[in-house]
Amino acid sequence: MANDKDFVVNGPVVVGKDTKVTVGTVTSGAVDLSTGNYFVDSPSGAYTYSFTNPGAVQAFQIEATGGSPAVASAFSTTLFDSGGGVPSATVTNGIDLATDGGLVWVKSRTNQGASLTQNNLSDTERGTGRKLITNLTNAEIVGSYENCSAFNNNGFTYADGFGDSSNKASWTFKKQAKFFDIVTWTGTGSTRTIAHNLGVAPGMIIVKAVSGSALNGVSNWTVYHRGVDASYPEQYRLYLDSTSARVDQTNPWNDTAPTSSLFTIGTDSYLNANGDSFIAYIFAHDTASDGLIQCGRYTGTATSVAINLGWQPQWLLIKKSDGNEDWSIVDNVRGMGTDPLAPGLKALAPNSAVAEETPTYSPIVPSSTGFTAHTGYDARYCANGGTYVYMAIRSASAPAITWPTSIEWTQGTTPSTPAEGATDVYTFTTDDGGTTYTGIQSIDTAS
């Protein structure tokens, strides 16, 4: 008689007419075996799997795609040099702006003078040769320098008419459901709703008057953020061009929370002056296990506070919402830091034209499940009792997976983990209720 303990699965589970495949649930690496026998996941960063609720005898598979490829095709931090006699720079980041549309945010990292160190925003809705500057209240500027001269199918071309030699940081956001959208409208002066295509409720909305006779485009950058108040965020605003704390003024969002398809604006002139043109950059809040972006809040403590996203961030926008502090953008390309007591974090401010700052300390330290804000180093990131809002974008790096120690891998070797954007399939069986599992990498880099 065959010994069932020697049974080994040497390939994927074969699905036939008598086999029922049920897609189960994975939450931050926790595989609930009571929910199905096929699990689809996108691990990134340092990632740990655990198996719960197994049957007495059970076979199941995990389809793992490394680094959440949806992130890499929707968002990019890319550094590039411009100037020095070069009239433009072509940035290749793999994002199809020509087809899908999106936003390019560029900031010089070096001090080239205020006019050359602005936060310049170009987008596909307004078109090439146009920019908005987040650290100024100006209307849209139309010209031949410091903006996108082309939106390409794998990045963009940036015009640098001054010929200054500088290193720049660029952040590209593609229009995509559950991530980012751009909408425009003409103000009416009356309360109205604005449609968007996120498919989930926005976590943050940034609105700017572009042009028009009422304001002549000169207005503050008005920000809705779901974390600006624990109960009624729709009653408040922040200003992206300012260090100011949250403001409860003129009912900008008509006391109405945004939905998965609409947001509401009141009669406030910065959002709805009659006849003026407006643009909104809309960022999602998605808590699904494969989500790309989250917008939240945290309160500083006497030591540190750990923020759990369920994944490692590659980009963070942070603002102290109850105090007068700069906004700050940090990312893993320029450096977030690994030790709060050492340099490493590199910060740029949306509300300022100052060059990149490298502080003595690194109060923001990313982890495999989020990030930690450390108190006592910089009030922009964490002060005891202070309230902070953030927007976080998921890392697209290849994962470093830790499997349960109860797995007995065939040939005694733990298999490789999926590369960034690659999909691998792993097959597991147990016949002792989960005390031990037999595992094999069934498919390495599925097409």
Short mmCIF file of C-alpha atoms in Angstrom, two decimals:
data_model
loop_
_atom_site.label_atom_id
_atom_site.label_comp_id
_atom_site.label_asym_id
_atom_site.label_seq_id
_atom_site.Cartn_x
_atom_site.Cartn_y
_atom_site.Cartn_z
CA MET A 1 0.00 0.00 0.00
CA ALA A 2 1.30 3.46 -0.84
CA ASN A 3 2.32 5.64 2.05
CA ASP A 4 0.33 8.85 1.75
CA LYS A 5 3.04 10.67 3.68
CA ASP A 6 5.26 10.33 0.60
CA PHE A 7 2.74 12.05 -1.68
CA VAL A 8 4.32 15.03 -3.45
CA VAL A 9 2.69 17.43 -5.90
CA ASN A 10 5.08 17.90 -8.82
CA GLY A 11 3.08 20.47 -10.76
CA PRO A 12 0.05 22.71 -10.62
CA VAL A 13 -3.24 21.30 -9.43
CA VAL A 14 -5.06 20.05 -12.54
CA VAL A 15 -8.50 21.57 -12.83
CA GLY A 16 -10.99 19.21 -14.39
CA LYS A 17 -14.71 18.88 -14.48
CA ASP A 18 -14.79 17.43 -10.97
CA THR A 19 -12.43 19.99 -9.45
CA LYS A 20 -13.82 23.20 -8.03
CA VAL A 21 -11.43 26.16 -7.86
CA THR A 22 -12.41 28.82 -5.38
CA VAL A 23 -10.46 32.07 -5.14
CA GLY A 24 -9.71 32.71 -1.48
CA THR A 25 -8.70 35.67 0.65
CA VAL A 26 -5.21 36.96 1.42
CA THR A 27 -4.88 39.85 3.88
CA SER A 28 -1.36 41.24 4.32
CA GLY A 29 0.15 37.79 3.77
CA ALA A 30 -2.39 35.87 5.88
CA VAL A 31 -3.83 33.09 3.68
CA ASP A 32 -7.22 31.99 5.01
CA LEU A 33 -7.56 28.42 3.74
CA SER A 34 -11.20 28.24 4.78
CA THR A 35 -12.06 30.75 2.02
CA GLY A 36 -10.76 28.87 -1.02
CA ASN A 37 -8.01 26.86 -2.69
CA TYR A 38 -6.52 29.43 -5.11
CA PHE A 39 -5.07 32.70 -3.85
CA VAL A 40 -3.93 35.71 -5.89
CA ASP A 41 -1.55 38.14 -4.22
CA SER A 42 0.96 40.93 -4.98
CA PRO A 43 3.66 40.83 -2.29
CA SER A 44 6.17 43.67 -2.12
CA GLY A 45 9.08 44.53 0.14
CA ALA A 46 9.71 42.28 3.14
CA TYR A 47 6.64 40.04 3.12
CA THR A 48 5.60 37.17 5.40
CA TYR A 49 3.02 34.50 4.56
CA SER A 50 0.99 32.61 7.13
CA PHE A 51 -1.60 29.86 6.60
CA THR A 52 -4.73 29.75 8.76
CA ASN A 53 -7.80 27.50 9.03
CA PRO A 54 -6.56 24.54 6.96
CA GLY A 55 -8.68 21.47 6.33
CA ALA A 56 -7.58 18.04 7.52
CA VAL A 57 -6.48 17.31 3.95
CA GLN A 58 -6.13 20.24 1.58
CA ALA A 59 -4.30 21.28 -1.59
CA PHE A 60 -4.09 24.91 -2.63
CA GLN A 61 -2.10 27.31 -4.79
CA ILE A 62 -0.78 30.86 -4.43
CA GLU A 63 -0.33 33.01 -7.53
CA ALA A 64 2.14 35.71 -6.47
CA THR A 65 3.09 38.70 -8.63
CA GLY A 66 6.21 40.42 -7.41
CA GLY A 67 6.25 44.06 -6.56
CA SER A 68 2.69 44.87 -7.60
CA PRO A 69 3.29 45.62 -11.31
CA ALA A 70 0.27 47.90 -11.31
CA VAL A 71 2.32 50.33 -9.21
CA ALA A 72 5.23 50.43 -11.66
CA SER A 73 2.89 51.16 -14.57
CA ALA A 74 0.96 53.86 -12.67
CA PHE A 75 3.59 55.77 -10.69
CA SER A 76 7.27 56.57 -10.92
CA THR A 77 9.88 58.60 -9.09
CA THR A 78 12.58 59.41 -11.65
CA LEU A 79 15.63 61.63 -11.24
CA PHE A 80 17.06 63.42 -14.26
CA ASP A 81 19.53 66.14 -15.16
CA SER A 82 18.60 69.10 -17.30
CA GLY A 83 20.17 72.29 -18.53
CA GLY A 84 23.81 72.92 -19.15
CA GLY A 85 23.01 73.86 -22.73
CA VAL A 86 20.53 70.99 -23.15
CA PRO A 87 17.13 72.48 -24.12
CA SER A 88 15.12 69.44 -23.03
CA ALA A 89 15.37 66.06 -21.31
CA THR A 90 13.47 62.90 -22.25
CA VAL A 91 12.52 60.84 -19.22
CA THR A 92 11.72 57.16 -19.76
CA ASN A 93 9.84 55.68 -16.81
CA GLY A 94 7.53 53.11 -18.46
CA ILE A 95 4.33 55.09 -17.88
CA ASP A 96 2.03 55.57 -20.87
CA LEU A 97 0.93 59.18 -20.59
CA ALA A 98 0.17 59.47 -24.29
CA THR A 99 -2.63 56.90 -24.08
CA ASP A 100 -3.87 57.05 -20.51
CA GLY A 101 -3.05 60.58 -19.42
CA GLY A 102 -1.72 61.80 -16.12
CA LEU A 103 0.31 64.29 -14.11
CA VAL A 104 4.05 65.07 -14.07
CA TRP A 105 5.36 66.89 -10.99
CA VAL A 106 8.94 68.18 -11.28
CA LYS A 107 11.08 69.83 -8.59
CA SER A 108 14.73 70.87 -8.79
CA ARG A 109 16.81 69.28 -6.00
CA THR A 110 19.54 71.90 -6.15
CA ASN A 111 19.40 75.62 -5.45
CA GLN A 112 19.16 77.37 -8.82
CA GLY A 113 17.32 80.45 -7.60
CA ALA A 114 13.63 80.71 -6.78
CA SER A 115 12.42 80.91 -10.39
CA LEU A 116 14.22 77.66 -11.26
CA THR A 117 13.45 75.66 -8.12
CA GLN A 118 9.66 75.74 -8.24
CA ASN A 119 7.28 72.79 -7.97
CA ASN A 120 6.15 72.63 -11.62
CA LEU A 121 3.05 70.59 -12.51
CA SER A 122 2.21 69.59 -16.08
CA ASP A 123 -0.75 67.40 -17.00
CA THR A 124 -2.39 65.88 -20.04
CA GLU A 125 -5.72 67.64 -19.44
CA ARG A 126 -4.25 71.12 -19.98
CA GLY A 127 -1.68 69.91 -22.52
CA THR A 128 1.96 70.62 -23.24
CA GLY A 129 3.76 73.91 -22.67
CA ARG A 130 1.73 74.73 -19.55
CA LYS A 131 2.54 74.56 -15.85
CA LEU A 132 1.06 75.26 -12.46
CA ILE A 133 3.35 75.98 -9.50
CA THR A 134 2.29 74.54 -6.13
CA ASN A 135 4.39 76.96 -4.07
CA LEU A 136 2.72 79.98 -5.72
CA THR A 137 -0.87 81.16 -6.05
CA ASN A 138 -0.36 82.16 -9.69
CA ALA A 139 -2.59 81.19 -12.57
CA GLU A 140 -1.43 78.71 -15.19
CA ILE A 141 1.78 79.78 -16.92
CA VAL A 142 2.09 79.15 -20.65
CA GLY A 143 5.61 79.18 -22.03
CA SER A 144 8.54 77.25 -23.41
CA TYR A 145 10.45 76.27 -20.30
CA GLU A 146 10.15 74.25 -17.08
CA ASN A 147 7.18 72.19 -18.28
CA CYS A 148 6.38 69.08 -20.31
CA SER A 149 6.83 69.58 -24.04
CA ALA A 150 5.61 66.04 -24.79
CA PHE A 151 3.68 63.27 -23.05
CA ASN A 152 5.04 59.97 -24.38
CA ASN A 153 3.94 56.33 -24.26
CA ASN A 154 6.81 55.54 -21.88
CA GLY A 155 7.36 58.82 -20.03
CA PHE A 156 7.67 62.49 -20.96
CA THR A 157 9.91 65.19 -22.42
CA TYR A 158 10.74 68.12 -20.17
CA ALA A 159 11.62 71.53 -21.64
CA ASP A 160 14.33 73.51 -19.85
CA GLY A 161 14.63 76.77 -21.73
CA PHE A 162 16.91 78.47 -19.21
CA GLY A 163 19.74 75.99 -19.72
CA ASP A 164 20.44 75.82 -15.98
CA SER A 165 22.35 72.73 -14.97
CA SER A 166 20.40 71.00 -12.21
CA ASN A 167 19.33 67.65 -10.89
CA LYS A 168 15.58 67.25 -10.78
CA ALA A 169 13.13 64.88 -9.13
CA SER A 170 10.03 63.92 -11.08
CA TRP A 171 6.91 62.13 -9.87
CA THR A 172 4.58 60.77 -12.54
CA PHE A 173 0.98 59.78 -11.75
CA LYS A 174 -1.00 57.93 -14.44
CA LYS A 175 -4.77 58.26 -14.61
CA GLN A 176 -6.02 54.89 -13.39
CA ALA A 177 -9.02 53.56 -11.46
CA LYS A 178 -8.43 53.24 -7.72
CA PHE A 179 -5.30 55.38 -8.02
CA PHE A 180 -5.48 58.80 -9.67
CA ASP A 181 -7.71 60.98 -11.83
CA ILE A 182 -7.79 64.53 -13.21
CA VAL A 183 -10.93 66.55 -13.85
CA THR A 184 -11.59 70.13 -15.00
CA TRP A 185 -14.63 72.38 -14.80
CA THR A 186 -15.86 75.93 -15.22
CA GLY A 187 -17.12 77.56 -12.05
CA THR A 188 -20.78 78.47 -11.63
CA GLY A 189 -20.81 80.06 -8.20
CA SER A 190 -23.48 77.57 -7.13
CA THR A 191 -23.12 74.32 -5.19
CA ARG A 192 -22.53 71.43 -7.55
CA THR A 193 -21.13 67.93 -7.87
CA ILE A 194 -18.06 66.99 -9.94
CA ALA A 195 -17.77 63.50 -11.44
CA HIS A 196 -14.56 61.47 -11.28
CA ASN A 197 -13.46 58.00 -12.42
CA LEU A 198 -11.62 56.54 -9.43
CA GLY A 199 -14.24 53.92 -8.63
CA VAL A 200 -13.44 54.38 -4.92
CA ALA A 201 -13.82 57.40 -2.68
CA PRO A 202 -10.97 59.91 -2.93
CA GLY A 203 -8.51 60.18 -0.08
CA MET A 204 -7.18 63.55 -1.19
CA ILE A 205 -8.27 66.17 -3.73
CA ILE A 206 -6.09 69.12 -4.78
CA VAL A 207 -7.90 71.97 -6.59
CA LYS A 208 -6.46 75.04 -8.32
CA ALA A 209 -7.99 77.88 -10.33
CA VAL A 210 -6.26 77.84 -13.72
CA SER A 211 -7.59 80.97 -15.38
CA GLY A 212 -10.61 83.27 -15.57
CA SER A 213 -11.70 86.83 -15.00
CA ALA A 214 -13.06 86.47 -11.46
CA LEU A 215 -9.83 85.34 -9.78
CA ASN A 216 -7.53 85.63 -12.78
CA GLY A 217 -6.36 82.21 -11.64
CA VAL A 218 -4.73 83.73 -8.55
CA SER A 219 -5.84 81.59 -5.64
CA ASN A 220 -4.63 79.18 -3.00
CA TRP A 221 -4.28 75.47 -3.77
CA THR A 222 -7.24 74.02 -1.85
CA VAL A 223 -6.88 70.49 -0.47
CA TYR A 224 -9.46 68.01 0.76
CA HIS A 225 -8.00 65.17 2.82
CA ARG A 226 -10.00 62.40 4.45
CA GLY A 227 -7.73 62.50 7.52
CA VAL A 228 -7.87 66.21 8.25
CA ASP A 229 -10.61 65.52 10.82
CA ALA A 230 -11.56 62.23 12.44
CA SER A 231 -15.29 62.82 12.02
CA TYR A 232 -16.02 65.56 9.48
CA PRO A 233 -13.09 66.09 7.07
CA GLU A 234 -15.45 67.59 4.50
CA GLN A 235 -15.80 70.69 6.72
CA TYR A 236 -12.13 71.62 6.41
CA ARG A 237 -9.42 72.48 3.92
CA LEU A 238 -5.65 72.65 3.79
CA TYR A 239 -3.61 74.87 1.49
CA LEU A 240 -0.87 73.13 -0.49
CA ASP A 241 0.96 76.41 -1.05
CA SER A 242 1.04 77.27 2.65
CA THR A 243 2.37 76.04 6.00
CA SER A 244 -1.00 76.84 7.58
CA ALA A 245 -2.91 74.40 9.74
CA ARG A 246 -6.33 73.16 8.62
CA VAL A 247 -8.95 75.82 8.02
CA ASP A 248 -12.69 75.63 8.74
CA GLN A 249 -13.88 78.30 6.34
CA THR A 250 -16.64 79.00 3.81
CA ASN A 251 -17.75 75.39 3.62
CA PRO A 252 -15.61 74.43 0.59
CA TRP A 253 -16.97 70.89 0.17
CA ASN A 254 -20.58 71.73 1.11
CA ASP A 255 -20.34 69.47 4.19
CA THR A 256 -20.61 66.48 1.83
CA ALA A 257 -18.23 63.54 1.85
CA PRO A 258 -16.95 62.47 -1.58
CA THR A 259 -18.12 59.18 -3.05
CA SER A 260 -16.71 56.62 -5.47
CA SER A 261 -17.97 58.70 -8.41
CA LEU A 262 -18.54 62.30 -7.20
CA PHE A 263 -17.27 65.07 -4.97
CA THR A 264 -19.15 68.22 -4.03
CA ILE A 265 -18.03 71.85 -4.06
CA GLY A 266 -19.83 74.76 -2.49
CA THR A 267 -19.85 78.42 -3.43
CA ASP A 268 -16.27 79.07 -2.35
CA SER A 269 -14.48 81.16 -4.98
CA TYR A 270 -11.24 79.15 -4.83
CA LEU A 271 -13.21 76.15 -6.07
CA ASN A 272 -16.14 77.59 -7.95
CA ALA A 273 -15.82 81.27 -8.96
CA ASN A 274 -18.33 81.91 -11.71
CA GLY A 275 -16.73 81.62 -15.15
CA ASP A 276 -13.25 80.64 -13.94
CA SER A 277 -11.48 77.44 -15.04
CA PHE A 278 -10.46 74.87 -12.41
CA ILE A 279 -8.52 71.64 -12.27
CA ALA A 280 -8.52 68.91 -9.61
CA TYR A 281 -5.93 66.20 -9.02
CA ILE A 282 -7.78 63.35 -7.29
CA PHE A 283 -5.98 60.63 -5.33
CA ALA A 284 -7.69 57.43 -4.22
CA HIS A 285 -7.79 55.73 -0.83
CA ASP A 286 -7.77 51.97 -1.36
CA THR A 287 -7.38 49.55 1.55
CA ALA A 288 -7.70 46.38 -0.55
CA SER A 289 -4.80 43.93 -0.22
CA ASP A 290 -3.66 44.81 -3.74
CA GLY A 291 -4.31 48.55 -3.35
CA LEU A 292 -1.71 51.04 -4.58
CA ILE A 293 -2.45 54.11 -2.48
CA GLN A 294 -3.74 55.10 0.96
CA CYS A 295 -4.49 58.46 2.59
CA GLY A 296 -4.66 58.58 6.37
CA ARG A 297 -3.81 60.33 9.62
CA TYR A 298 -1.78 59.70 12.74
CA THR A 299 -1.20 61.38 16.07
CA GLY A 300 2.29 61.83 17.43
CA THR A 301 3.28 60.28 20.75
CA ALA A 302 6.13 60.91 23.17
CA THR A 303 8.35 58.44 21.30
CA SER A 304 7.16 57.15 17.91
CA VAL A 305 4.08 55.94 16.08
CA ALA A 306 3.91 53.04 13.62
CA ILE A 307 1.50 53.43 10.71
CA ASN A 308 0.24 50.13 9.27
CA LEU A 309 -0.54 50.23 5.54
CA GLY A 310 -0.20 46.49 4.92
CA TRP A 311 2.67 47.16 2.51
CA GLN A 312 5.90 49.11 2.21
CA PRO A 313 5.61 52.66 0.84
CA GLN A 314 7.89 54.12 -1.81
CA TRP A 315 6.53 57.70 -1.64
CA LEU A 316 4.99 59.78 1.13
CA LEU A 317 3.40 63.24 1.28
CA ILE A 318 3.04 64.42 4.89
CA LYS A 319 1.55 67.56 6.53
CA LYS A 320 1.02 68.52 10.16
CA SER A 321 -2.65 69.40 9.93
CA ASP A 322 -2.97 71.13 13.32
CA GLY A 323 0.11 73.35 13.05
CA ASN A 324 2.10 75.68 10.83
CA GLU A 325 4.65 73.35 9.23
CA ASP A 326 5.88 72.70 5.70
CA TRP A 327 4.43 69.95 3.61
CA SER A 328 7.03 67.30 2.85
CA ILE A 329 7.60 64.76 0.06
CA VAL A 330 9.97 61.85 0.67
CA ASP A 331 10.58 58.83 -1.55
CA ASN A 332 12.74 55.72 -1.67
CA VAL A 333 14.66 56.82 -4.76
CA ARG A 334 16.16 59.90 -3.10
CA GLY A 335 16.13 58.23 0.33
CA MET A 336 13.78 57.89 3.30
CA GLY A 337 16.39 56.76 5.81
CA THR A 338 16.66 53.58 7.86
CA ASP A 339 17.73 54.95 11.26
CA PRO A 340 16.00 57.91 12.94
CA LEU A 341 19.31 58.92 14.54
CA ALA A 342 21.22 59.13 11.24
CA PRO A 343 20.96 61.10 7.97
CA GLY A 344 19.26 59.46 5.03
CA LEU A 345 15.90 61.15 4.60
CA LYS A 346 15.79 63.68 1.75
CA ALA A 347 12.85 66.07 1.74
CA LEU A 348 11.28 68.44 -0.77
CA ALA A 349 8.43 70.82 0.10
CA PRO A 350 5.43 71.41 -2.22
CA ASN A 351 4.85 74.81 -0.59
CA SER A 352 8.44 76.02 -1.00
CA ALA A 353 11.03 76.68 -3.70
CA VAL A 354 13.92 75.69 -1.44
CA ALA A 355 16.34 73.00 -2.56
CA GLU A 356 16.30 69.44 -1.26
CA GLU A 357 17.01 69.11 2.44
CA THR A 358 19.06 66.34 4.05
CA PRO A 359 18.48 66.69 7.79
CA THR A 360 20.74 65.27 10.48
CA TYR A 361 18.01 62.82 11.44
CA SER A 362 15.55 60.57 9.57
CA PRO A 363 12.26 60.79 11.49
CA ILE A 364 10.39 58.77 8.82
CA VAL A 365 11.55 55.15 8.50
CA PRO A 366 9.70 52.74 6.15
CA SER A 367 8.94 49.14 7.07
CA SER A 368 7.55 46.11 5.26
CA THR A 369 4.05 47.02 6.48
CA GLY A 370 4.11 50.82 6.50
CA PHE A 371 6.30 53.42 8.15
CA THR A 372 7.27 54.74 11.57
CA ALA A 373 7.26 58.43 12.48
CA HIS A 374 9.70 59.25 15.28
CA THR A 375 9.11 62.09 17.75
CA GLY A 376 11.69 64.64 18.81
CA TYR A 377 13.59 65.18 15.55
CA ASP A 378 11.37 67.29 13.31
CA ALA A 379 7.87 68.62 14.01
CA ARG A 380 7.03 68.32 10.31
CA TYR A 381 6.79 64.56 10.76
CA CYS A 382 6.00 63.80 14.39
CA ALA A 383 5.49 65.86 17.55
CA ASN A 384 3.90 64.58 20.73
CA GLY A 385 0.14 65.14 20.42
CA GLY A 386 0.38 66.60 16.91
CA THR A 387 -2.01 65.48 14.16
CA TYR A 388 -0.66 64.55 10.73
CA VAL A 389 -2.14 63.60 7.37
CA TYR A 390 -0.34 61.58 4.73
CA MET A 391 -0.62 60.08 1.28
CA ALA A 392 1.34 56.86 0.72
CA ILE A 393 2.08 55.03 -2.53
CA ARG A 394 3.00 51.38 -2.48
CA SER A 395 6.51 50.16 -3.24
CA ALA A 396 7.02 48.40 -6.56
CA SER A 397 10.18 46.58 -5.49
CA ALA A 398 10.57 42.80 -5.79
CA PRO A 399 9.45 41.06 -2.58
CA ALA A 400 11.57 39.25 -0.03
CA ILE A 401 9.14 36.51 1.06
CA THR A 402 9.29 34.66 4.37
CA TRP A 403 7.35 31.38 4.19
CA PRO A 404 5.95 29.40 7.16
CA THR A 405 8.54 27.10 8.73
CA SER A 406 6.00 24.25 8.51
CA ILE A 407 6.57 23.97 4.73
CA GLU A 408 8.72 21.07 3.52
CA TRP A 409 9.96 22.20 0.13
CA THR A 410 10.73 19.58 -2.50
CA GLN A 411 14.44 18.88 -2.77
CA GLY A 412 14.84 20.75 0.52
CA THR A 413 15.36 24.18 -1.07
CA THR A 414 13.15 27.22 -0.67
CA PRO A 415 12.35 28.48 -4.20
CA SER A 416 13.06 31.93 -5.53
CA THR A 417 10.49 34.67 -5.08
CA PRO A 418 8.91 36.44 -8.06
CA ALA A 419 10.88 39.29 -9.60
CA GLU A 420 9.30 42.72 -9.93
CA GLY A 421 6.32 42.34 -12.26
CA ALA A 422 6.77 38.56 -12.64
CA THR A 423 4.13 36.00 -11.61
CA ASP A 424 5.04 32.69 -9.92
CA VAL A 425 2.67 29.91 -8.79
CA TYR A 426 3.29 27.83 -5.67
CA THR A 427 1.41 24.61 -4.85
CA PHE A 428 0.96 23.31 -1.30
CA THR A 429 -0.64 20.23 0.27
CA THR A 430 -1.29 19.15 3.83
CA ASP A 431 -2.68 15.87 5.13
CA ASP A 432 -2.28 16.55 8.85
CA GLY A 433 -4.46 19.62 9.31
CA GLY A 434 -1.68 22.14 8.71
CA THR A 435 0.99 20.77 11.03
CA THR A 436 3.18 20.36 7.95
CA TYR A 437 2.85 21.33 4.32
CA THR A 438 4.56 20.03 1.18
CA GLY A 439 5.43 22.88 -1.17
CA ILE A 440 6.71 23.33 -4.69
CA GLN A 441 7.17 26.22 -7.09
CA SER A 442 4.83 25.04 -9.85
CA ILE A 443 5.42 27.88 -12.30
CA ASP A 444 8.42 30.19 -12.41
CA THR A 445 7.55 33.42 -14.27
CA ALA A 446 4.16 32.74 -15.78
CA SER A 447 3.38 34.48 -19.05
#
